[in-house]
Amino acid sequence: MMPSPRSRPKPRPNVAGPATRQWQFDAIGTRWSVEALQVVPPAVWARARRAVAGRIEQFDRDYSRFRADSLVSAMARTAGRYQLPPDAQPLFDLYRELYDLTAGAVTPLVGGLLAAAGYDAAYSLRPGTLTPPPAWPGTLRYEFPHLTLARPVSLDLGAAGKGYLVDLVAGVLRTHGITAYCVDAGGDMAHQGALEADPLAVGLEHPADAGQVIGVAQLRNQSLCGSAGNRRAWAGLNHIIDPHTRTSPTHLRAVWAVADTTLLADALTTALYFVPPPILAAHYVFEYALVYEDFSLEHSADFPAAFFTTPAISAL
Amino acid sequence: MNLPTEEKRTPSRLLSGKPHIISLYYIVNKHVTLRDVAVDTPKPRNNQKLAAVFGLVVIVAAIGAGVAFLAPKSDGQVIGGATSPTPTATADATPTAATTSAAYKDGTYTANGSYDSPGGLETVHLSVTLVSGLVSDSNATTTGNNPTGRLYQGKFLGGYKGLVVGRNVDSIKLSRVSGSSLTSGGFNDALAKIKTQAKA
């Protein structure tokens, strides 16, 4: 049984420290928790909440494939040269790099493929004919702040967009003087603790049983993102589809990445489905953990978590 | 593969497109390329066994053949591979299906793969023990004795941590949980509707 979001463990009671504030809401198709890990006056908290809501709304209006009035929906209708939003550079820079590193497996051009698979605005979840996404070269020319489309294309920024929005929301909190926080969008989160505060204990969900965890990460002033196919799954597919095979990868059941930004951690959870970790480790600083189809575990040496496993396999 | 050039990578051998050490590791973990390997590199000696106990031999053949198949050609370190399936336990003779891990019969399987390391030709001897279709144990030994080779093999095995075991969320003090992204109402409602329609 999948527990409802509300049955998730509540934040640890703050024994010695000041009262914290937590705000939960639904946005961009997932459940959010924005928590201040410090004292925040009510008026400041109210202003910060309004600003966060506005920031998310702006992001959705720019990048959501699921709303007709968004920038990317306009791109899906009309080719040409577009001015990107001011915040677009880190997002598109990373997509461009990962496109090359994963031989096109991580691509923003996957929107049409996801929609054809049934992952569309109406969540029709009925796969139609799946055709490979167009190649980036020849379709997109990216020179920030401009993106030029040779023809109308449906962009999907889901591989990294949510993580990036977590970073942007954290930035909003900081501008309101909230410097100790946890911003969690459905399990993808950024943590910034107060000085000498304990790390955040984050359970790593069992990919086959949402009522269990397979380990506990200790997150301190970093971001943690996870990906697994057990929730957004339909008709043998899930939210990750390999553009080359037009199937969802099945060799991994769950992937986690820890990095300094939620943007990077989120994007790497997708990239790790497609390329061995060392290829990514040559370019980015991150830790990773993978649970394979047979529930075997692989993780980088410094992944900040204690895992629950069968006795260690004999080593060389 | 549109990957960076070899010069940019350090250490280069580990980071090439399909690093053979990584590939070996994936093979132990039944990486998705397993069946591709088994299908694409049928060896006459293995064909009968593939037909007889396909589910079993997929693993074994892939371990041996995979060393040759998955290693980057540009590095040229793969000399050859030989397989010697020796299941120590035998279940019924008719595998149910080769498409799920449940098709792999219990037993211990071994394979040898030879490859050209920086220190010369080396052979890796792999064994994988399956219980109830899951890897319960694995081991690897090598004939190589050069430091570089050992380093690579150490990395390879160092990443394998056994099988995950779940503990109830309620039994552990947690601030948050991370896994598959929580879905809000729309997706769940749509999925429930589809499932209802499918049953009708």
Short mmCIF file of C-alpha atoms in Angstrom, two decimals:
data_model
loop_
_atom_site.label_atom_id
_atom_site.label_comp_id
_atom_site.label_asym_id
_atom_site.label_seq_id
_atom_site.Cartn_x
_atom_site.Cartn_y
_atom_site.Cartn_z
CA MET A 1 0.00 0.00 0.00
CA MET A 2 1.22 3.42 -0.87
CA PRO A 3 0.79 5.79 2.02
CA SER A 4 -0.84 9.07 1.26
CA PRO A 5 1.49 12.05 1.27
CA ARG A 6 -0.01 13.15 4.55
CA SER A 7 1.07 9.94 6.23
CA ARG A 8 4.70 10.67 5.46
CA PRO A 9 6.83 11.08 8.59
CA LYS A 10 6.44 14.46 10.09
CA PRO A 11 9.44 16.72 10.61
CA ARG A 12 11.44 15.81 13.62
CA PRO A 13 10.33 17.81 16.63
CA ASN A 14 12.81 20.52 17.38
CA VAL A 15 13.85 19.60 20.85
CA ALA A 16 16.28 22.33 21.74
CA GLY A 17 15.93 24.79 18.90
CA PRO A 18 13.32 27.36 18.00
CA ALA A 19 9.97 26.51 16.51
CA THR A 20 10.03 25.89 12.78
CA ARG A 21 7.50 26.63 10.11
CA GLN A 22 6.34 24.24 7.45
CA TRP A 23 4.08 24.83 4.52
CA GLN A 24 2.73 22.00 2.36
CA PHE A 25 0.99 22.39 -0.97
CA ASP A 26 0.57 20.78 -4.39
CA ALA A 27 2.23 22.33 -7.43
CA ILE A 28 3.61 21.20 -10.80
CA GLY A 29 2.10 17.77 -10.27
CA THR A 30 3.71 16.94 -6.97
CA ARG A 31 3.49 17.55 -3.26
CA TRP A 32 5.72 20.28 -1.82
CA SER A 33 6.99 20.97 1.65
CA VAL A 34 8.71 24.27 2.32
CA GLU A 35 10.13 24.37 5.79
CA ALA A 36 12.04 27.03 7.66
CA LEU A 37 14.56 25.59 10.09
CA GLN A 38 14.83 28.82 12.03
CA VAL A 39 12.65 31.38 13.73
CA VAL A 40 10.64 33.36 11.19
CA PRO A 41 8.27 36.17 12.18
CA PRO A 42 4.69 35.58 10.96
CA ALA A 43 4.71 38.57 8.63
CA VAL A 44 7.96 37.49 7.01
CA TRP A 45 6.70 33.95 6.61
CA ALA A 46 3.51 35.22 4.97
CA ARG A 47 5.50 37.35 2.52
CA ALA A 48 7.87 34.49 1.78
CA ARG A 49 4.97 32.15 1.06
CA ARG A 50 3.42 34.59 -1.36
CA ALA A 51 6.74 35.07 -3.10
CA VAL A 52 7.31 31.31 -3.35
CA ALA A 53 3.85 30.80 -4.83
CA GLY A 54 4.52 33.55 -7.36
CA ARG A 55 7.90 32.06 -8.28
CA ILE A 56 6.41 28.64 -8.90
CA GLU A 57 3.60 30.13 -10.95
CA GLN A 58 6.13 31.99 -13.10
CA PHE A 59 8.17 28.84 -13.64
CA ASP A 60 5.07 26.90 -14.59
CA ARG A 61 4.01 29.60 -17.02
CA ASP A 62 7.40 29.47 -18.68
CA TYR A 63 8.23 25.78 -18.76
CA SER A 64 5.13 23.65 -18.32
CA ARG A 65 4.29 21.42 -21.24
CA PHE A 66 0.90 20.88 -19.63
CA ARG A 67 -0.55 24.39 -19.91
CA ALA A 68 -1.49 26.00 -23.20
CA ASP A 69 -0.38 29.50 -22.20
CA SER A 70 3.22 28.53 -21.40
CA LEU A 71 6.30 29.49 -23.33
CA VAL A 72 7.11 25.89 -24.23
CA SER A 73 3.54 25.38 -25.48
CA ALA A 74 4.07 28.36 -27.75
CA MET A 75 7.26 26.70 -28.98
CA ALA A 76 5.29 23.54 -29.73
CA ARG A 77 3.02 25.57 -32.00
CA THR A 78 5.38 27.96 -33.74
CA ALA A 79 8.99 27.72 -34.85
CA GLY A 80 11.36 30.65 -34.69
CA ARG A 81 13.62 32.56 -32.36
CA TYR A 82 12.53 32.87 -28.74
CA GLN A 83 13.89 34.93 -25.89
CA LEU A 84 14.30 32.61 -22.93
CA PRO A 85 13.39 33.63 -19.38
CA PRO A 86 16.24 35.18 -17.37
CA ASP A 87 16.54 32.03 -15.24
CA ALA A 88 16.92 29.66 -18.19
CA GLN A 89 20.67 29.56 -18.56
CA PRO A 90 21.67 27.03 -15.88
CA LEU A 91 18.85 24.73 -16.99
CA PHE A 92 19.59 24.81 -20.70
CA ASP A 93 23.36 24.75 -20.23
CA LEU A 94 23.03 21.52 -18.25
CA TYR A 95 20.64 19.97 -20.74
CA ARG A 96 23.07 20.73 -23.55
CA GLU A 97 25.96 19.06 -21.71
CA LEU A 98 23.95 16.00 -20.73
CA TYR A 99 22.67 15.62 -24.27
CA ASP A 100 26.24 15.05 -25.37
CA LEU A 101 27.30 12.94 -22.39
CA THR A 102 24.34 10.58 -22.76
CA ALA A 103 24.42 10.43 -26.56
CA GLY A 104 21.07 12.17 -26.75
CA ALA A 105 19.28 10.06 -24.15
CA VAL A 106 18.77 13.06 -21.89
CA THR A 107 17.10 15.60 -24.14
CA PRO A 108 14.52 18.37 -23.76
CA LEU A 109 13.13 17.28 -27.14
CA VAL A 110 11.41 14.30 -25.54
CA GLY A 111 8.14 16.18 -25.03
CA GLY A 112 6.45 14.78 -28.11
CA LEU A 113 7.52 11.26 -27.25
CA LEU A 114 6.21 11.54 -23.69
CA ALA A 115 2.93 12.96 -24.95
CA ALA A 116 2.60 10.17 -27.51
CA ALA A 117 3.21 7.69 -24.70
CA GLY A 118 0.23 9.14 -22.88
CA TYR A 119 2.07 11.42 -20.46
CA ASP A 120 0.22 14.48 -21.67
CA ALA A 121 -1.68 17.39 -20.20
CA ALA A 122 -4.79 15.29 -19.73
CA TYR A 123 -2.81 12.30 -18.37
CA SER A 124 -4.47 10.14 -21.02
CA LEU A 125 -1.91 7.38 -20.27
CA ARG A 126 -2.70 5.61 -23.51
CA PRO A 127 0.42 5.00 -25.55
CA GLY A 128 0.12 5.72 -29.23
CA THR A 129 2.76 5.44 -31.90
CA LEU A 130 6.11 6.31 -30.37
CA THR A 131 8.55 8.02 -32.67
CA PRO A 132 12.08 9.07 -31.70
CA PRO A 133 12.53 12.69 -30.73
CA PRO A 134 14.30 14.96 -33.19
CA ALA A 135 18.04 15.43 -32.70
CA TRP A 136 19.14 18.63 -30.99
CA PRO A 137 21.49 19.63 -33.82
CA GLY A 138 19.37 20.80 -36.68
CA THR A 139 16.35 21.35 -34.46
CA LEU A 140 17.49 23.67 -31.68
CA ARG A 141 20.06 26.42 -31.65
CA TYR A 142 20.75 27.50 -28.11
CA GLU A 143 22.62 30.72 -27.50
CA PHE A 144 21.45 32.20 -24.26
CA PRO A 145 19.26 34.19 -24.00
CA HIS A 146 17.89 32.89 -27.25
CA LEU A 147 16.55 29.53 -28.35
CA THR A 148 15.84 29.11 -32.05
CA LEU A 149 13.59 26.33 -33.27
CA ALA A 150 13.91 25.08 -36.83
CA ARG A 151 10.38 23.73 -36.51
CA PRO A 152 7.75 23.58 -33.79
CA VAL A 153 8.84 21.13 -31.09
CA SER A 154 7.43 20.02 -27.78
CA LEU A 155 10.06 20.56 -25.10
CA ASP A 156 9.91 18.68 -21.83
CA LEU A 157 12.16 19.93 -19.06
CA GLY A 158 11.01 17.34 -16.55
CA ALA A 159 14.41 15.69 -16.14
CA ALA A 160 15.84 18.73 -14.40
CA GLY A 161 13.14 21.37 -14.16
CA LYS A 162 11.68 20.37 -10.83
CA GLY A 163 15.09 20.26 -9.19
CA TYR A 164 15.89 23.65 -10.63
CA LEU A 165 12.64 25.05 -9.29
CA VAL A 166 13.58 23.75 -5.83
CA ASP A 167 16.77 25.80 -6.09
CA LEU A 168 14.83 28.86 -7.21
CA VAL A 169 12.37 28.52 -4.32
CA ALA A 170 15.28 28.20 -1.91
CA GLY A 171 16.62 31.41 -3.38
CA VAL A 172 13.31 33.12 -2.67
CA LEU A 173 13.54 32.02 0.96
CA ARG A 174 17.04 33.43 1.25
CA THR A 175 15.94 36.80 -0.10
CA HIS A 176 13.43 36.87 2.77
CA GLY A 177 16.13 36.23 5.31
CA ILE A 178 15.36 32.55 5.70
CA THR A 179 18.78 30.95 5.50
CA ALA A 180 18.04 27.60 7.17
CA TYR A 181 15.46 25.59 5.29
CA CYS A 182 14.42 22.40 3.60
CA VAL A 183 12.61 22.71 0.28
CA ASP A 184 11.16 19.34 -0.76
CA ALA A 185 9.27 18.79 -4.01
CA GLY A 186 7.94 15.24 -3.84
CA GLY A 187 11.19 13.79 -2.53
CA ASP A 188 13.63 16.01 -4.41
CA MET A 189 15.01 18.43 -1.88
CA ALA A 190 17.49 21.11 -0.95
CA HIS A 191 18.69 21.44 2.62
CA GLN A 192 20.47 24.32 4.27
CA GLY A 193 20.90 23.94 7.99
CA ALA A 194 21.61 26.40 10.69
CA LEU A 195 25.16 26.51 11.98
CA GLU A 196 26.03 23.31 13.82
CA ALA A 197 22.59 21.91 13.15
CA ASP A 198 22.14 18.20 12.71
CA PRO A 199 21.94 16.88 9.17
CA LEU A 200 18.53 16.05 7.80
CA ALA A 201 17.64 12.36 8.09
CA VAL A 202 16.07 11.36 4.78
CA GLY A 203 14.64 7.90 4.30
CA LEU A 204 15.40 6.31 0.93
CA GLU A 205 12.16 4.75 -0.18
CA HIS A 206 12.07 1.06 -1.05
CA PRO A 207 11.34 0.97 -4.79
CA ALA A 208 8.84 -1.85 -4.33
CA ASP A 209 7.23 -0.78 -1.06
CA ALA A 210 6.56 2.85 -0.25
CA GLY A 211 6.01 1.89 3.37
CA GLN A 212 9.64 0.88 3.72
CA VAL A 213 13.00 2.50 3.34
CA ILE A 214 16.25 0.84 2.30
CA GLY A 215 18.52 3.33 4.00
CA VAL A 216 18.77 6.71 5.65
CA ALA A 217 20.67 9.57 4.08
CA GLN A 218 22.17 12.33 6.20
CA LEU A 219 21.74 15.45 4.13
CA ARG A 220 23.62 18.56 5.15
CA ASN A 221 23.66 21.72 3.05
CA GLN A 222 23.25 19.78 -0.17
CA SER A 223 20.51 18.50 -2.42
CA LEU A 224 19.16 14.98 -2.75
CA CYS A 225 17.01 13.73 -5.61
CA GLY A 226 15.53 10.33 -6.27
CA SER A 227 13.93 8.62 -9.20
CA ALA A 228 12.00 5.38 -9.43
CA GLY A 229 9.36 4.08 -11.72
CA ASN A 230 6.91 2.83 -9.14
CA ARG A 231 4.57 5.82 -8.97
CA ARG A 232 4.38 7.47 -12.38
CA ALA A 233 3.97 4.20 -14.24
CA TRP A 234 1.40 3.12 -16.78
CA ALA A 235 1.13 0.62 -19.61
CA GLY A 236 4.63 -0.72 -19.06
CA LEU A 237 6.11 2.76 -19.21
CA ASN A 238 7.08 5.36 -16.66
CA HIS A 239 8.17 8.97 -16.63
CA ILE A 240 11.58 8.09 -18.06
CA ILE A 241 11.58 6.89 -21.64
CA ASP A 242 14.73 6.10 -23.53
CA PRO A 243 14.51 8.10 -26.77
CA HIS A 244 16.54 5.47 -28.59
CA THR A 245 14.50 2.41 -27.61
CA ARG A 246 11.21 4.20 -26.82
CA THR A 247 10.88 2.06 -23.74
CA SER A 248 11.32 2.80 -20.08
CA PRO A 249 14.57 1.49 -18.61
CA THR A 250 13.99 -1.58 -16.45
CA HIS A 251 17.50 -2.43 -15.30
CA LEU A 252 17.27 0.06 -12.43
CA ARG A 253 14.52 0.25 -9.85
CA ALA A 254 15.69 3.37 -8.07
CA VAL A 255 18.35 6.05 -8.43
CA TRP A 256 19.49 8.73 -6.01
CA ALA A 257 21.97 11.55 -6.48
CA VAL A 258 23.41 14.05 -4.02
CA ALA A 259 24.96 17.26 -5.31
CA ASP A 260 25.43 20.90 -4.41
CA THR A 261 22.42 21.96 -6.44
CA THR A 262 19.04 20.33 -6.83
CA LEU A 263 19.22 21.11 -10.54
CA LEU A 264 22.27 18.90 -10.92
CA ALA A 265 21.05 16.15 -8.59
CA ASP A 266 17.71 15.94 -10.40
CA ALA A 267 19.25 15.83 -13.86
CA LEU A 268 21.77 13.17 -12.83
CA THR A 269 19.07 10.84 -11.52
CA THR A 270 17.82 10.66 -15.10
CA ALA A 271 21.26 10.53 -16.72
CA LEU A 272 22.27 7.62 -14.47
CA TYR A 273 19.61 5.50 -16.18
CA PHE A 274 21.51 5.84 -19.43
CA VAL A 275 25.26 5.93 -18.80
CA PRO A 276 27.64 4.38 -16.28
CA PRO A 277 28.39 6.69 -13.34
CA PRO A 278 32.09 7.25 -14.13
CA ILE A 279 31.22 9.04 -17.37
CA LEU A 280 29.19 11.54 -15.40
CA ALA A 281 31.69 11.64 -12.56
CA ALA A 282 34.30 12.91 -14.99
CA HIS A 283 32.23 16.06 -15.40
CA TYR A 284 30.26 16.64 -12.22
CA VAL A 285 30.75 16.41 -8.49
CA PHE A 286 28.07 14.18 -7.04
CA GLU A 287 27.35 10.99 -5.13
CA TYR A 288 25.01 8.32 -6.38
CA ALA A 289 23.15 5.19 -5.33
CA LEU A 290 21.52 2.69 -7.68
CA VAL A 291 19.14 -0.18 -6.95
CA TYR A 292 19.12 -2.66 -9.79
CA GLU A 293 16.31 -4.82 -11.09
CA ASP A 294 17.31 -7.64 -8.75
CA PHE A 295 17.43 -5.25 -5.76
CA SER A 296 21.19 -5.25 -5.64
CA LEU A 297 22.74 -1.98 -4.55
CA GLU A 298 25.60 0.04 -5.97
CA HIS A 299 26.65 3.37 -4.56
CA SER A 300 29.58 5.72 -4.68
CA ALA A 301 32.01 5.49 -1.81
CA ASP A 302 30.94 8.73 -0.14
CA PHE A 303 27.19 8.61 -0.65
CA PRO A 304 26.00 10.07 2.67
CA ALA A 305 23.70 7.28 3.75
CA ALA A 306 23.53 4.11 5.77
CA PHE A 307 21.89 1.36 3.76
CA PHE A 308 20.09 -1.75 4.91
CA THR A 309 21.41 -4.69 2.93
CA THR A 310 22.07 -8.37 3.11
CA PRO A 311 25.53 -9.21 4.47
CA ALA A 312 28.28 -7.76 2.32
CA ILE A 313 29.20 -9.73 -0.73
CA SER A 314 32.68 -11.16 -0.47
CA ALA A 315 35.15 -8.84 -2.09
CA LEU A 316 38.19 -9.54 -4.16
CA MET B 1 28.10 7.56 -28.97
CA ASN B 2 28.66 11.23 -28.95
CA LEU B 3 30.95 11.17 -25.95
CA PRO B 4 33.86 13.35 -25.04
CA THR B 5 37.16 12.45 -26.52
CA GLU B 6 39.37 10.05 -24.65
CA GLU B 7 41.90 12.71 -23.72
CA LYS B 8 39.42 14.52 -21.53
CA ARG B 9 38.80 11.55 -19.30
CA THR B 10 40.76 10.48 -16.29
CA PRO B 11 41.47 7.70 -15.87
CA SER B 12 40.71 7.11 -19.47
CA ARG B 13 40.17 3.38 -19.42
CA LEU B 14 37.54 3.56 -16.74
CA LEU B 15 35.64 6.30 -18.48
CA SER B 16 35.44 5.08 -22.02
CA GLY B 17 32.01 4.62 -23.53
CA LYS B 18 31.43 1.10 -22.33
CA PRO B 19 34.15 0.53 -19.74
CA HIS B 20 34.73 -3.17 -19.44
CA ILE B 21 34.99 -3.11 -15.68
CA ILE B 22 31.73 -1.29 -15.38
CA SER B 23 30.21 -3.63 -17.89
CA LEU B 24 31.28 -6.64 -15.90
CA TYR B 25 29.68 -5.13 -12.90
CA TYR B 26 26.47 -4.47 -14.78
CA ILE B 27 26.49 -8.04 -15.98
CA VAL B 28 26.59 -9.37 -12.46
CA ASN B 29 23.63 -7.17 -11.80
CA LYS B 30 21.75 -8.39 -14.84
CA HIS B 31 22.04 -5.13 -16.68
CA VAL B 32 19.57 -4.65 -19.46
CA THR B 33 22.22 -5.35 -22.08
CA LEU B 34 22.48 -8.93 -20.89
CA ARG B 35 19.95 -10.32 -23.27
CA ASP B 36 21.30 -8.30 -26.12
CA VAL B 37 24.63 -9.91 -25.51
CA ALA B 38 23.20 -13.39 -25.35
CA VAL B 39 21.22 -12.92 -28.51
CA ASP B 40 23.86 -11.13 -30.49
CA THR B 41 26.76 -13.45 -29.74
CA PRO B 42 25.47 -16.99 -29.89
CA LYS B 43 28.33 -19.44 -29.79
CA PRO B 44 27.79 -22.89 -31.21
CA ARG B 45 28.99 -24.44 -27.99
CA ASN B 46 26.40 -22.55 -26.04
CA ASN B 47 23.48 -22.86 -28.35
CA GLN B 48 22.23 -26.15 -27.03
CA LYS B 49 22.52 -24.95 -23.50
CA LEU B 50 20.78 -21.75 -24.39
CA ALA B 51 17.95 -23.79 -25.79
CA ALA B 52 17.84 -26.16 -22.87
CA VAL B 53 18.06 -23.79 -19.95
CA PHE B 54 17.84 -20.42 -21.56
CA GLY B 55 17.17 -18.45 -18.43
CA LEU B 56 20.21 -19.85 -16.72
CA VAL B 57 22.64 -19.58 -19.51
CA VAL B 58 21.72 -16.02 -20.28
CA ILE B 59 23.62 -14.98 -17.21
CA VAL B 60 26.54 -17.25 -17.72
CA ALA B 61 26.96 -16.65 -21.40
CA ALA B 62 26.65 -12.96 -20.93
CA ILE B 63 29.35 -12.87 -18.31
CA GLY B 64 31.79 -14.51 -20.61
CA ALA B 65 30.66 -13.03 -23.86
CA GLY B 66 29.88 -9.68 -22.36
CA VAL B 67 33.50 -9.05 -21.60
CA ALA B 68 34.21 -9.25 -25.27
CA PHE B 69 31.01 -7.66 -26.44
CA LEU B 70 30.75 -4.64 -24.23
CA ALA B 71 34.34 -3.54 -24.08
CA PRO B 72 35.25 -0.57 -26.19
CA LYS B 73 36.78 -1.63 -29.45
CA SER B 74 39.11 1.32 -29.50
CA ASP B 75 40.83 0.12 -26.37
CA GLY B 76 41.26 -3.33 -27.79
CA GLN B 77 41.77 -4.92 -24.42
CA VAL B 78 39.48 -7.83 -25.01
CA ILE B 79 41.16 -10.92 -26.26
CA GLY B 80 38.39 -13.39 -25.81
CA GLY B 81 35.98 -14.93 -23.42
CA ALA B 82 35.06 -18.44 -22.42
CA THR B 83 32.10 -19.63 -20.48
CA SER B 84 31.70 -22.68 -18.36
CA PRO B 85 28.29 -22.89 -16.82
CA THR B 86 28.40 -25.14 -13.82
CA PRO B 87 25.16 -24.94 -11.95
CA THR B 88 25.57 -26.66 -8.63
CA ALA B 89 21.85 -26.88 -8.08
CA THR B 90 19.32 -27.81 -10.66
CA ALA B 91 15.66 -27.04 -10.62
CA ASP B 92 13.13 -28.39 -13.07
CA ALA B 93 14.35 -28.71 -16.62
CA THR B 94 11.81 -26.40 -18.18
CA PRO B 95 12.34 -22.74 -17.49
CA THR B 96 9.11 -20.80 -17.36
CA ALA B 97 10.18 -17.69 -19.18
CA ALA B 98 13.40 -15.95 -19.95
CA THR B 99 11.99 -12.47 -19.65
CA THR B 100 12.04 -12.11 -15.89
CA SER B 101 14.65 -12.70 -13.25
CA ALA B 102 12.39 -15.41 -11.85
CA ALA B 103 13.40 -17.51 -14.85
CA TYR B 104 16.95 -17.85 -13.59
CA LYS B 105 17.25 -21.10 -11.68
CA ASP B 106 18.98 -21.27 -8.36
CA GLY B 107 22.57 -22.33 -8.39
CA THR B 108 26.12 -21.09 -8.71
CA TYR B 109 27.34 -20.05 -12.11
CA THR B 110 30.85 -19.33 -13.15
CA ALA B 111 32.46 -17.69 -16.11
CA ASN B 112 35.93 -16.70 -17.18
CA GLY B 113 36.68 -13.60 -19.17
CA SER B 114 40.08 -12.67 -20.49
CA TYR B 115 41.05 -9.14 -21.35
CA ASP B 116 44.12 -7.10 -21.99
CA SER B 117 44.86 -4.91 -18.98
CA PRO B 118 47.63 -2.32 -18.75
CA GLY B 119 49.70 -5.08 -17.15
CA GLY B 120 49.04 -7.64 -19.86
CA LEU B 121 46.54 -10.38 -20.47
CA GLU B 122 44.43 -11.13 -17.43
CA THR B 123 41.56 -13.45 -16.72
CA VAL B 124 38.70 -12.68 -14.44
CA HIS B 125 36.89 -15.61 -12.90
CA LEU B 126 33.39 -14.68 -11.86
CA SER B 127 30.87 -16.64 -9.87
CA VAL B 128 27.32 -15.70 -9.15
CA THR B 129 25.02 -17.57 -6.80
CA LEU B 130 21.31 -17.24 -7.30
CA VAL B 131 18.70 -18.04 -4.68
CA SER B 132 15.08 -17.58 -5.65
CA GLY B 133 16.19 -15.78 -8.77
CA LEU B 134 18.21 -13.19 -6.88
CA VAL B 135 21.94 -12.77 -6.62
CA SER B 136 22.75 -13.98 -3.13
CA ASP B 137 26.50 -14.04 -3.55
CA SER B 138 29.11 -13.17 -6.08
CA ASN B 139 32.83 -13.42 -6.20
CA ALA B 140 35.61 -12.61 -8.57
CA THR B 141 39.25 -13.51 -8.76
CA THR B 142 41.87 -12.51 -11.23
CA THR B 143 45.12 -13.86 -12.56
CA GLY B 144 46.45 -10.34 -12.81
CA ASN B 145 48.91 -9.08 -10.26
CA ASN B 146 49.73 -5.58 -11.49
CA PRO B 147 48.64 -2.71 -9.29
CA THR B 148 46.67 -0.98 -11.98
CA GLY B 149 44.60 -4.01 -12.77
CA ARG B 150 43.83 -4.63 -9.16
CA LEU B 151 42.79 -1.08 -8.75
CA TYR B 152 40.24 -1.39 -11.48
CA GLN B 153 38.92 -4.65 -10.18
CA GLY B 154 38.73 -3.23 -6.71
CA LYS B 155 36.56 -0.42 -7.98
CA PHE B 156 34.41 -2.88 -9.80
CA LEU B 157 33.66 -5.02 -6.80
CA GLY B 158 33.71 -2.18 -4.38
CA GLY B 159 30.51 -0.82 -5.79
CA TYR B 160 28.48 -3.94 -5.19
CA LYS B 161 26.80 -3.84 -1.81
CA GLY B 162 24.50 -6.82 -1.77
CA LEU B 163 20.74 -6.68 -1.85
CA VAL B 164 18.71 -3.93 -0.29
CA VAL B 165 16.43 -4.80 2.59
CA GLY B 166 13.46 -2.68 3.52
CA ARG B 167 12.63 -1.45 7.00
CA ASN B 168 9.29 0.00 7.92
CA VAL B 169 9.16 3.76 7.70
CA ASP B 170 7.49 3.91 11.08
CA SER B 171 10.39 2.17 12.77
CA ILE B 172 12.94 4.83 11.91
CA LYS B 173 13.21 8.46 12.89
CA LEU B 174 13.11 10.41 9.66
CA SER B 175 12.65 14.00 8.66
CA ARG B 176 11.79 13.31 5.05
CA VAL B 177 11.56 10.52 2.48
CA SER B 178 12.96 10.44 -1.05
CA GLY B 179 12.17 7.99 -3.80
CA SER B 180 9.91 8.16 -6.78
CA SER B 181 8.40 11.60 -6.91
CA LEU B 182 5.11 11.91 -5.13
CA THR B 183 2.24 12.40 -7.48
CA SER B 184 -0.55 14.81 -6.85
CA GLY B 185 -4.18 14.02 -7.53
CA GLY B 186 -4.30 14.34 -11.30
CA PHE B 187 -1.98 11.51 -12.22
CA ASN B 188 -3.37 9.08 -9.66
CA ASP B 189 -6.96 9.82 -10.64
CA ALA B 190 -6.15 9.30 -14.31
CA LEU B 191 -4.34 6.05 -13.63
CA ALA B 192 -7.20 4.74 -11.50
CA LYS B 193 -9.61 5.56 -14.30
CA ILE B 194 -7.51 3.75 -16.88
CA LYS B 195 -7.26 0.68 -14.69
CA THR B 196 -11.00 0.64 -14.12
CA GLN B 197 -11.64 0.90 -17.83
CA ALA B 198 -9.16 -1.85 -18.56
CA LYS B 199 -10.98 -4.23 -16.25
CA ALA B 200 -14.40 -3.39 -17.67
#
